[in-house]
PDB file of C-alpha atoms in Angstrom:
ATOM      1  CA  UNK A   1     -16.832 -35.672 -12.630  1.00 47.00           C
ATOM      2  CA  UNK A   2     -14.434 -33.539 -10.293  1.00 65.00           C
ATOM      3  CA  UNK A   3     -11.519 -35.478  -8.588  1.00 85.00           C
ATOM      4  CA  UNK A   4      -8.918 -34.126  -6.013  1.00 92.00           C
ATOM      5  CA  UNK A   5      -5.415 -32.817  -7.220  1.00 95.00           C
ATOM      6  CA  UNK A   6      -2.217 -32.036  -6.236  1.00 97.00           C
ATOM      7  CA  UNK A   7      -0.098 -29.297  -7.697  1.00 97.00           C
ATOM      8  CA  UNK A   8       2.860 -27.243  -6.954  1.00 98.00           C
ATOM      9  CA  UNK A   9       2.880 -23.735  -6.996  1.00 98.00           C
ATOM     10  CA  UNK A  10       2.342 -19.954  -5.710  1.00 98.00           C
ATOM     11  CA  UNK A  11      -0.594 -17.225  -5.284  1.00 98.00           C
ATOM     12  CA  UNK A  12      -0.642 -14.642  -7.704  1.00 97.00           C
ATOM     13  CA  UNK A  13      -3.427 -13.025  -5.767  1.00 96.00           C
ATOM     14  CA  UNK A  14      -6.759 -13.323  -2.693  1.00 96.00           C
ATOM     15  CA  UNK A  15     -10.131 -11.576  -3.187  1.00 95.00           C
ATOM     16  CA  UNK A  16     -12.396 -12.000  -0.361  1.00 94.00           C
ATOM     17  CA  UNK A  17     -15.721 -13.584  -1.409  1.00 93.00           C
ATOM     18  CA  UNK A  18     -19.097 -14.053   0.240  1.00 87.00           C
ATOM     19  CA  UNK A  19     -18.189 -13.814   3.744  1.00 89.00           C
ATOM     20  CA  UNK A  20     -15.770 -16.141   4.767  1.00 94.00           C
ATOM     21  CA  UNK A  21     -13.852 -17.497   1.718  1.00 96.00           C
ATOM     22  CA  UNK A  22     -11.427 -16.287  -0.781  1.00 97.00           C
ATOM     23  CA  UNK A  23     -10.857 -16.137  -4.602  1.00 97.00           C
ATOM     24  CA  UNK A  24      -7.164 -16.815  -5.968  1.00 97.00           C
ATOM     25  CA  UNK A  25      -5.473 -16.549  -8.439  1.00 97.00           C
ATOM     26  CA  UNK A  26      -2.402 -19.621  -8.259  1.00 98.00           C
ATOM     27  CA  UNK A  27       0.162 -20.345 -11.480  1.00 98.00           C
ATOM     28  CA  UNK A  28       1.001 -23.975 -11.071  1.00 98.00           C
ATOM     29  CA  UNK A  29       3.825 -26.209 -12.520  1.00 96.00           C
ATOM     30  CA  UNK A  30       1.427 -28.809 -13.752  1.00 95.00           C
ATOM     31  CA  UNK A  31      -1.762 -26.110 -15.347  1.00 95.00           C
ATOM     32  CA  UNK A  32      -0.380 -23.017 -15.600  1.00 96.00           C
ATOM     33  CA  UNK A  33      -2.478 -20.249 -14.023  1.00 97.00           C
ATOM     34  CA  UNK A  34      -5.637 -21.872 -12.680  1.00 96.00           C
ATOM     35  CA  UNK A  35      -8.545 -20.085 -10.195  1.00 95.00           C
ATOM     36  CA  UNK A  36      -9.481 -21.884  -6.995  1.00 96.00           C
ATOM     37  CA  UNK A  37     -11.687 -21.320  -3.922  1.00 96.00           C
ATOM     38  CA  UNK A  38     -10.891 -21.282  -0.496  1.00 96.00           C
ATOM     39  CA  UNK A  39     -14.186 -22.007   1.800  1.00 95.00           C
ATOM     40  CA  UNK A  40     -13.930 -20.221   5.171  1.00 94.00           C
ATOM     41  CA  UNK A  41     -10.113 -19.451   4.486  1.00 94.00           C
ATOM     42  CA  UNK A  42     -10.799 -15.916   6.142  1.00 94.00           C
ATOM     43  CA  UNK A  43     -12.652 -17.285   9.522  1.00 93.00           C
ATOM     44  CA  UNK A  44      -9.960 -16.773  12.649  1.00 90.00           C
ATOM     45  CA  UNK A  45      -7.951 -20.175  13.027  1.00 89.00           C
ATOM     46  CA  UNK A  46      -8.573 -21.508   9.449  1.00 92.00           C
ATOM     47  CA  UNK A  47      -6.066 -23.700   8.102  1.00 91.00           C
ATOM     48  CA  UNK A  48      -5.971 -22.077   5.121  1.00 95.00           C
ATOM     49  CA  UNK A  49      -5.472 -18.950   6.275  1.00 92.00           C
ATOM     50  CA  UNK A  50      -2.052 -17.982   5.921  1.00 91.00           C
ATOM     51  CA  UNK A  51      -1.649 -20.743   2.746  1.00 94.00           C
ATOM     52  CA  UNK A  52      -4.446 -18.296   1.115  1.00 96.00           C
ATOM     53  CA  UNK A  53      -1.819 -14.941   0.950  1.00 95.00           C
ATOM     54  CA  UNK A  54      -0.578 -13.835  -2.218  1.00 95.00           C
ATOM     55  CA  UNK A  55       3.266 -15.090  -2.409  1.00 96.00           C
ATOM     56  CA  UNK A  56       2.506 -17.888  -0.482  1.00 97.00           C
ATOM     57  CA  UNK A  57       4.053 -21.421  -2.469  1.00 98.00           C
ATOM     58  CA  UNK A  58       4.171 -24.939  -1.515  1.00 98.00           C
ATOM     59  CA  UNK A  59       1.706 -27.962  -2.633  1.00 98.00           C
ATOM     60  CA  UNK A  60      -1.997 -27.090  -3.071  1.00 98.00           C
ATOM     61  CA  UNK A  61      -4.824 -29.587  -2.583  1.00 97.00           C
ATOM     62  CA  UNK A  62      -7.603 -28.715  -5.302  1.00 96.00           C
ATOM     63  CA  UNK A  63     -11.199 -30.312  -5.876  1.00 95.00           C
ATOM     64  CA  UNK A  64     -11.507 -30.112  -9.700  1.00 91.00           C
ATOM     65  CA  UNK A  65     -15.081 -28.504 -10.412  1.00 84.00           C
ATOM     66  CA  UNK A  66     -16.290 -27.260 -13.946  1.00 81.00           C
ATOM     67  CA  UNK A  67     -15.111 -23.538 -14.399  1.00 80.00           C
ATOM     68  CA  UNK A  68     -12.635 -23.449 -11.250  1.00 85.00           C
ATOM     69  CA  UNK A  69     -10.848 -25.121  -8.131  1.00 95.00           C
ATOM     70  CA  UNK A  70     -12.011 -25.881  -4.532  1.00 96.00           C
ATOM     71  CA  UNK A  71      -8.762 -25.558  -2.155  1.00 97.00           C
ATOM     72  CA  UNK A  72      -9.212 -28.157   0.053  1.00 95.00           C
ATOM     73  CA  UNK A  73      -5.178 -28.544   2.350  1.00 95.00           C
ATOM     74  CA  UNK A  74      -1.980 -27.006   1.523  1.00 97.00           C
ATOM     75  CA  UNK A  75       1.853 -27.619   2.311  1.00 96.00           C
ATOM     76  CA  UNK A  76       3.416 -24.286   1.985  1.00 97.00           C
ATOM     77  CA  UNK A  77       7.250 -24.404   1.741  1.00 96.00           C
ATOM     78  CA  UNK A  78       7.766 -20.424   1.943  1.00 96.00           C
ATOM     79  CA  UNK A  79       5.451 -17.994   2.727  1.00 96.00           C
ATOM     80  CA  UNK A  80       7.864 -15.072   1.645  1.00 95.00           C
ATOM     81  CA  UNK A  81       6.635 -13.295   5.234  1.00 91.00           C
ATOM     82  CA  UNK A  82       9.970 -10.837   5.164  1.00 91.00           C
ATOM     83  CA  UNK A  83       8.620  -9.277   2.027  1.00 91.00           C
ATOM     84  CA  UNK A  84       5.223  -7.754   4.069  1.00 83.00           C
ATOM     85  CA  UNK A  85       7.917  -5.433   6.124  1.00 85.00           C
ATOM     86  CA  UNK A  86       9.570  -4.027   3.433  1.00 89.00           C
ATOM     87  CA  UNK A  87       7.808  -2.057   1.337  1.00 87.00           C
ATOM     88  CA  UNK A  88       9.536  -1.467  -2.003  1.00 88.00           C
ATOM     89  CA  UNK A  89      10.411  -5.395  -1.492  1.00 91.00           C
ATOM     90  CA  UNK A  90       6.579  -6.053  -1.313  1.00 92.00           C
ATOM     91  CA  UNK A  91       5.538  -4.149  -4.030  1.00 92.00           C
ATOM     92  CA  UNK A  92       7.915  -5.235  -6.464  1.00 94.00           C
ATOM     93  CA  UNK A  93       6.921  -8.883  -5.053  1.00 95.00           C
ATOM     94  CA  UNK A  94       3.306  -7.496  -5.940  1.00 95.00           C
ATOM     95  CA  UNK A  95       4.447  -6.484  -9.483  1.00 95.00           C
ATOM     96  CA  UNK A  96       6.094  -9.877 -10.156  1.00 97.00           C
ATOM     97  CA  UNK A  97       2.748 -11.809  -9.243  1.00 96.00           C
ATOM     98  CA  UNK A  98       0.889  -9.345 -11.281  1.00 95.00           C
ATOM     99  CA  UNK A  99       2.787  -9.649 -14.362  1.00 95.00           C
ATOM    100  CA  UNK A 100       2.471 -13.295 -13.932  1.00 96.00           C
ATOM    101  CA  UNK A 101      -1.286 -13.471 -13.660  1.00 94.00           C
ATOM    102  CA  UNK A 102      -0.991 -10.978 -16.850  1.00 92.00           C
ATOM    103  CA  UNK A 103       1.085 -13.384 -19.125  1.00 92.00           C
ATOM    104  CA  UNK A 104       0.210 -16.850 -18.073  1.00 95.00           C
ATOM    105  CA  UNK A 105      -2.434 -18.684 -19.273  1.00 92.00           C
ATOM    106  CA  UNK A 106      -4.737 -21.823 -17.934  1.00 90.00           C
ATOM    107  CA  UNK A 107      -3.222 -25.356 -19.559  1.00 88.00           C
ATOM    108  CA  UNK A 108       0.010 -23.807 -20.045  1.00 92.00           C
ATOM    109  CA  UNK A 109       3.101 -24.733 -19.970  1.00 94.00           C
ATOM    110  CA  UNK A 110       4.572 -22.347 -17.098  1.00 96.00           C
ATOM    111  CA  UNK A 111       6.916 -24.148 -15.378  1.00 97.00           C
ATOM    112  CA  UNK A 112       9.935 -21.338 -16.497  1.00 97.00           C
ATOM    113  CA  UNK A 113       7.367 -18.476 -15.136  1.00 97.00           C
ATOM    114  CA  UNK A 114       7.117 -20.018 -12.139  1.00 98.00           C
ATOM    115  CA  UNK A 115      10.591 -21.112 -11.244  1.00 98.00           C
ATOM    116  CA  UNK A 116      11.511 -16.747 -12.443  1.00 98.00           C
ATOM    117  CA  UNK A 117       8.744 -15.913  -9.933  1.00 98.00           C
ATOM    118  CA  UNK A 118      10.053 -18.028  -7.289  1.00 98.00           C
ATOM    119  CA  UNK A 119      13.730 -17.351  -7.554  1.00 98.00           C
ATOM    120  CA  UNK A 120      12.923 -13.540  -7.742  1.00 98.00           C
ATOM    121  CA  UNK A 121      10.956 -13.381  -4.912  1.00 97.00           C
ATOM    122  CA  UNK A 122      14.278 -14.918  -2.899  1.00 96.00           C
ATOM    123  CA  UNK A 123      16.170 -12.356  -4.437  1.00 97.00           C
ATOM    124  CA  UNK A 124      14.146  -9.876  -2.945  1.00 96.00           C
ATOM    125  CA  UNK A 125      14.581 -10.708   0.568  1.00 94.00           C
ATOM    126  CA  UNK A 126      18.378 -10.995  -0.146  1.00 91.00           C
ATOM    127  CA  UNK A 127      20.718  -7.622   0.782  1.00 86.00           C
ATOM    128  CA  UNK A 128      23.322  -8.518  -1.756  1.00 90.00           C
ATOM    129  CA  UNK A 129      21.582  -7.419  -5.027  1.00 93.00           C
ATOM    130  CA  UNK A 130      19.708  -4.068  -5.575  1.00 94.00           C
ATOM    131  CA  UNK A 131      16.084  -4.173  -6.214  1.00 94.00           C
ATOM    132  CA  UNK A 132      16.376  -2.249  -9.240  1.00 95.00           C
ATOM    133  CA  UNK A 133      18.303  -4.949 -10.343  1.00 97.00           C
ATOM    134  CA  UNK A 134      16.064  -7.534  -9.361  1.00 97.00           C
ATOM    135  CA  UNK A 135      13.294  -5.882 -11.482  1.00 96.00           C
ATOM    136  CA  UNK A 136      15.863  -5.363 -14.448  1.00 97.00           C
ATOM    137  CA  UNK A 137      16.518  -9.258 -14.367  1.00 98.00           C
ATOM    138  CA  UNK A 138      12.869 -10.419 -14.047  1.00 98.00           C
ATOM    139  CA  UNK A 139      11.749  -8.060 -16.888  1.00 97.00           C
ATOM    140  CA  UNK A 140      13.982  -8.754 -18.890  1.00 98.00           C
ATOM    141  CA  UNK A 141      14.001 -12.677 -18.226  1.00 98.00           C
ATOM    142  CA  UNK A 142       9.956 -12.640 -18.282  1.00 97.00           C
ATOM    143  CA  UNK A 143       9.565 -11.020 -21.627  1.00 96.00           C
ATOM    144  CA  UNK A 144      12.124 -13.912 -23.090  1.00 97.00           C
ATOM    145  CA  UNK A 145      10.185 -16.822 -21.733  1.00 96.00           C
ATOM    146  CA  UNK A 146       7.167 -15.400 -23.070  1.00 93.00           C
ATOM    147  CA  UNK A 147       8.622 -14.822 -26.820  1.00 93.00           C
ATOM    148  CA  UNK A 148       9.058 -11.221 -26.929  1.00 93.00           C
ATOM    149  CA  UNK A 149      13.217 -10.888 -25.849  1.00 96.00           C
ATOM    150  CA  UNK A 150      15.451  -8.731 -27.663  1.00 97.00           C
ATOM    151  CA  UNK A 151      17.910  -9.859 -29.829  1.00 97.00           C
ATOM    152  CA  UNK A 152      21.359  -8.997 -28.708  1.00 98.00           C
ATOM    153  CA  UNK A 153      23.213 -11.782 -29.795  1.00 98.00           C
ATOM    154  CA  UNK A 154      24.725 -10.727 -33.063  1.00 98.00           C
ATOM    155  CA  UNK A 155      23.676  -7.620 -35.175  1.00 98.00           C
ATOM    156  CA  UNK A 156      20.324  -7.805 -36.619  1.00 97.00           C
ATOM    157  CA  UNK A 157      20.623  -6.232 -40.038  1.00 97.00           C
ATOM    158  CA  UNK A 158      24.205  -7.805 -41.092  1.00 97.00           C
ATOM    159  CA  UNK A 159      24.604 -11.035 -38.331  1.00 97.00           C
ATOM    160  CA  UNK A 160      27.988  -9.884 -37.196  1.00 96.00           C
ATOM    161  CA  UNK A 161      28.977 -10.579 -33.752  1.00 96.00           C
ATOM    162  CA  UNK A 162      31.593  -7.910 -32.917  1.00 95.00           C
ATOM    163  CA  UNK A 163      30.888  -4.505 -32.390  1.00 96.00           C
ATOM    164  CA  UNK A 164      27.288  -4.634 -30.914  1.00 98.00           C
ATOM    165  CA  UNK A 165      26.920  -1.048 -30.095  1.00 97.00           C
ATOM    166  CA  UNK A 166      23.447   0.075 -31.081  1.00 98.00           C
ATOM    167  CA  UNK A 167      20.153  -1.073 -29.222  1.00 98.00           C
ATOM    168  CA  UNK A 168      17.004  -0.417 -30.683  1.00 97.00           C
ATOM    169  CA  UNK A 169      14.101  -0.900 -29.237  1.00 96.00           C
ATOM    170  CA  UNK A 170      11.779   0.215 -31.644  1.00 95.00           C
ATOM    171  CA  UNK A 171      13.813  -3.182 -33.599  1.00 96.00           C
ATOM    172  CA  UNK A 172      14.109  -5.364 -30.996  1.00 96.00           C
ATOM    173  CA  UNK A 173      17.760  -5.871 -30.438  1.00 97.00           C
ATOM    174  CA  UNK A 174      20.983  -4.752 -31.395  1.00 98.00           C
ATOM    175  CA  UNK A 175      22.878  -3.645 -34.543  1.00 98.00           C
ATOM    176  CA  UNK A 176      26.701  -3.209 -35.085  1.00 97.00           C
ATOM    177  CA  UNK A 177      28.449   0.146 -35.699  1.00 96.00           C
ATOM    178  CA  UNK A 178      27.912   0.420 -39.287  1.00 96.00           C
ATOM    179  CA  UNK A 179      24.318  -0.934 -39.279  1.00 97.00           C
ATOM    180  CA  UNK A 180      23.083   1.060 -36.413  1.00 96.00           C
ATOM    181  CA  UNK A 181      24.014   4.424 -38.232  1.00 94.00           C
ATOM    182  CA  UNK A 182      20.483   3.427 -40.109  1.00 93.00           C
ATOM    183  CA  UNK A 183      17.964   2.846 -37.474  1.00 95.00           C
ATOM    184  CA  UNK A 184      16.859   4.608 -34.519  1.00 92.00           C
ATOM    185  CA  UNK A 185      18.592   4.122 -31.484  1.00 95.00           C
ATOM    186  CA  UNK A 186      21.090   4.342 -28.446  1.00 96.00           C
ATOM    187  CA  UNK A 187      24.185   3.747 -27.673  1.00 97.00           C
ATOM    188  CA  UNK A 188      25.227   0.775 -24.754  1.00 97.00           C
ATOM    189  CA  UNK A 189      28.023  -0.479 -23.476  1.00 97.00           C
ATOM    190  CA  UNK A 190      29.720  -3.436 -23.578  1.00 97.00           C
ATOM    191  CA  UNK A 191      28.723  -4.355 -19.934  1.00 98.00           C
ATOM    192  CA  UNK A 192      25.338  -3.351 -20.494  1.00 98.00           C
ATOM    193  CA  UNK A 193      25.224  -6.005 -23.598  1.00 98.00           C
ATOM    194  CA  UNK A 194      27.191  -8.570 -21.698  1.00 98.00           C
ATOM    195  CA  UNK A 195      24.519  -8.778 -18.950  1.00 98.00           C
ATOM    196  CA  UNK A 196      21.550  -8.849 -21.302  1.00 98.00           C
ATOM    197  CA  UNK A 197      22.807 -11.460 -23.085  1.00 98.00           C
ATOM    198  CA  UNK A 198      23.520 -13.560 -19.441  1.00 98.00           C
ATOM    199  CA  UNK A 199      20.074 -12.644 -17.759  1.00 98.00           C
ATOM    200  CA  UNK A 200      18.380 -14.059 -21.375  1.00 98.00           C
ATOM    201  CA  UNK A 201      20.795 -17.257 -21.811  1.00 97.00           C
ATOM    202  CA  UNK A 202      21.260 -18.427 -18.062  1.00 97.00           C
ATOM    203  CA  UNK A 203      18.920 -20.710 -16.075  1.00 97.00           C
ATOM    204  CA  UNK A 204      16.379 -19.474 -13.937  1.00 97.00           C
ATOM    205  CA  UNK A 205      18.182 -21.067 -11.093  1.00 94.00           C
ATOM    206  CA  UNK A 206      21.639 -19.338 -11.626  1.00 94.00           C
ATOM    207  CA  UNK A 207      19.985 -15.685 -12.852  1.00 95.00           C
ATOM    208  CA  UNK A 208      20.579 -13.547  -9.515  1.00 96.00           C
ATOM    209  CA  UNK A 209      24.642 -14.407  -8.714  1.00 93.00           C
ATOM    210  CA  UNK A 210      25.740 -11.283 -10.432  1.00 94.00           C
ATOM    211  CA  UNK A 211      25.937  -7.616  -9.618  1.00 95.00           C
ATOM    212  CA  UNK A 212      26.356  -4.502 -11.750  1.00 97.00           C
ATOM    213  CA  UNK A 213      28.163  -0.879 -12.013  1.00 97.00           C
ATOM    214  CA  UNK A 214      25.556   1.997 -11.248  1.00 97.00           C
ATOM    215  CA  UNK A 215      26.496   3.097 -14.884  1.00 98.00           C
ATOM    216  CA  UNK A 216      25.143  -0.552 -15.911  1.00 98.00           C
ATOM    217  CA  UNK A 217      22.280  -0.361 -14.139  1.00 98.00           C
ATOM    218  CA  UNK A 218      21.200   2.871 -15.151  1.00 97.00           C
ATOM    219  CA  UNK A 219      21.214   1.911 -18.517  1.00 98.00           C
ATOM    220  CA  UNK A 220      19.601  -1.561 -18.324  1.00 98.00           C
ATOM    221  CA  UNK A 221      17.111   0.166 -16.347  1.00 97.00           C
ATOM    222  CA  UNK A 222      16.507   2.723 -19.056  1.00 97.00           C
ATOM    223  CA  UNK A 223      16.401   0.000 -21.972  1.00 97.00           C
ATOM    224  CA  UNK A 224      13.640  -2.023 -19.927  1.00 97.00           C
ATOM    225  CA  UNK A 225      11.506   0.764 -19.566  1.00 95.00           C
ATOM    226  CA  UNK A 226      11.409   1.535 -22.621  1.00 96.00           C
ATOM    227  CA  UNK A 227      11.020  -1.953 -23.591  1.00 96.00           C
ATOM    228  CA  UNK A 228       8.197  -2.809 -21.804  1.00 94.00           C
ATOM    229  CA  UNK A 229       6.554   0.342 -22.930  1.00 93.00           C
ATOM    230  CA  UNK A 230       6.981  -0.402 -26.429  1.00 94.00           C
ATOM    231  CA  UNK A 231       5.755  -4.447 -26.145  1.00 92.00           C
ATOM    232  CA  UNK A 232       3.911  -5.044 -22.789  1.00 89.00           C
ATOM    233  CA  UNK A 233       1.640  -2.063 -22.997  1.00 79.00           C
ATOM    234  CA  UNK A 234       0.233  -3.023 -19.898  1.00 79.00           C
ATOM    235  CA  UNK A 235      -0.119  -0.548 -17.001  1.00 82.00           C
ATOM    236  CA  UNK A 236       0.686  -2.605 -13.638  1.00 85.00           C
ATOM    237  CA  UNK A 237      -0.894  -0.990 -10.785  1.00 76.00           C
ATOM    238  CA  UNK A 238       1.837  -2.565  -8.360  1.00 75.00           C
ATOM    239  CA  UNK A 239       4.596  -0.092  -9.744  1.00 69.00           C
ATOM    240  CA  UNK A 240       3.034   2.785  -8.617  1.00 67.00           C
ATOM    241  CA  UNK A 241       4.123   2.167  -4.771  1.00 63.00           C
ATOM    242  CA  UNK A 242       7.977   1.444  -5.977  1.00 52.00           C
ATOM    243  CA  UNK A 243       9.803   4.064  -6.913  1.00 50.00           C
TER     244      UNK A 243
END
């Protein structure tokens, strides 16, 4: 029997259906990544209307069916409307919400997932930190959450902490000096370390308070795309607007 539920959290993504309604796609605090429906959410003057747009988070009324959800009232705290004007902010915002839907499942536990998708979606509409930093910080953060981080806490072959100077990605993490002279891969700095191992062992809440050399970010940007390449394997169709 199908009872009415609250839950917190944001759309991932709206497909018109029949003629009026809409399909989404909403990762929750208390389910994970569910599917609802939104009856007549696309006629003019709908309350649902805006509440129905991908980004949009608040409080979402649901009627529990058998395979899926019946939207029935929401209480939207942030729509994320500055993010529509700019497009390599959108798109990125897109990418975010599509990773999301790609790595979260139904019944679980995704509260982490959601507070990352949140907190980088205010980071985009801030002017103090570079997208490509934004996207450097959410990778890299996302792919910890979901089990597949890099170790760069202490050399991977040996365990010593000093003189992390080889990343391999191939490995998944970082090697000393000595040990690195044996597997295959680059070179990073100290800064570059330094801020991977911050982005993996800070809070959600506290992750976008920093800012980085060019040099850095050039080099974190070149580790995560490799990175992803080597474990996500997943082509997101978002990333083809940004640059």
């Amino acid at each position: 029997m199908g009872q009415s539920v609250t839950m917190m959290g944001m759309v991932l993504t709206a497909m018109p259906v029949r003629d009026y309604d809409k399909r989404l796609t909403i990762l929750t605090k208390e389910r994970g990544k569910i599917t609802a429906f939104a009856r007549g959410a696309r006629r003019p003057g709908s309350q649902l209307l805006a509440a129905t747009n991908p980004f949009s988070f608040g409080e979402f009324e649901l009627y529990e069916g058998k395979s899926a959800y019946n939207l029935t009232k929401a209480g939207i705290k942030n729509y994320f409307r500055s993010l529509v004007n700019d497009l390599d902010a959108a798109s990125l915002g897109f990418y975010f919400a599509e990773f999301a839907e790609y790595f979260c499942q139904e019944n679980n536990d995704e509260r982490e997932m959601l507070k990352l998708l949140y907190q980088s979606m205010r980071a985009l509409e801030s002017t103090r930190i570079p997208r490509e930093l934004v996207r450097v910080v959410f990778e890299l953060k996302a792919v910890t959450i979901n089990g597949e981080g890099p170790d760069v806490f202490s050399c991977m072959h040996c365990h010593k902490k000093e003189d992390l100077r080889i990343f391999s990605v191939k490995r998944g993490g970082i090697f000393c000096s000595q040990c690195g002279k044996a597997v295959q891969g680059v070179k990073i700095l100290d800064s570059s370390r330094y801020t991977m191992q911050y982005i993996i062992s800070t809070p959600v809440e506290k992750l976008y308070s920093f800012t980085v050399s060019r040099e850095v970010l050039e080099e974190l940007r070149a580790i995560m795309a490799d990175y992803m390449a080597h474990y996500v394997r997943h082509e997101f169709h978002s990333l083809h607007i940004f640059g």
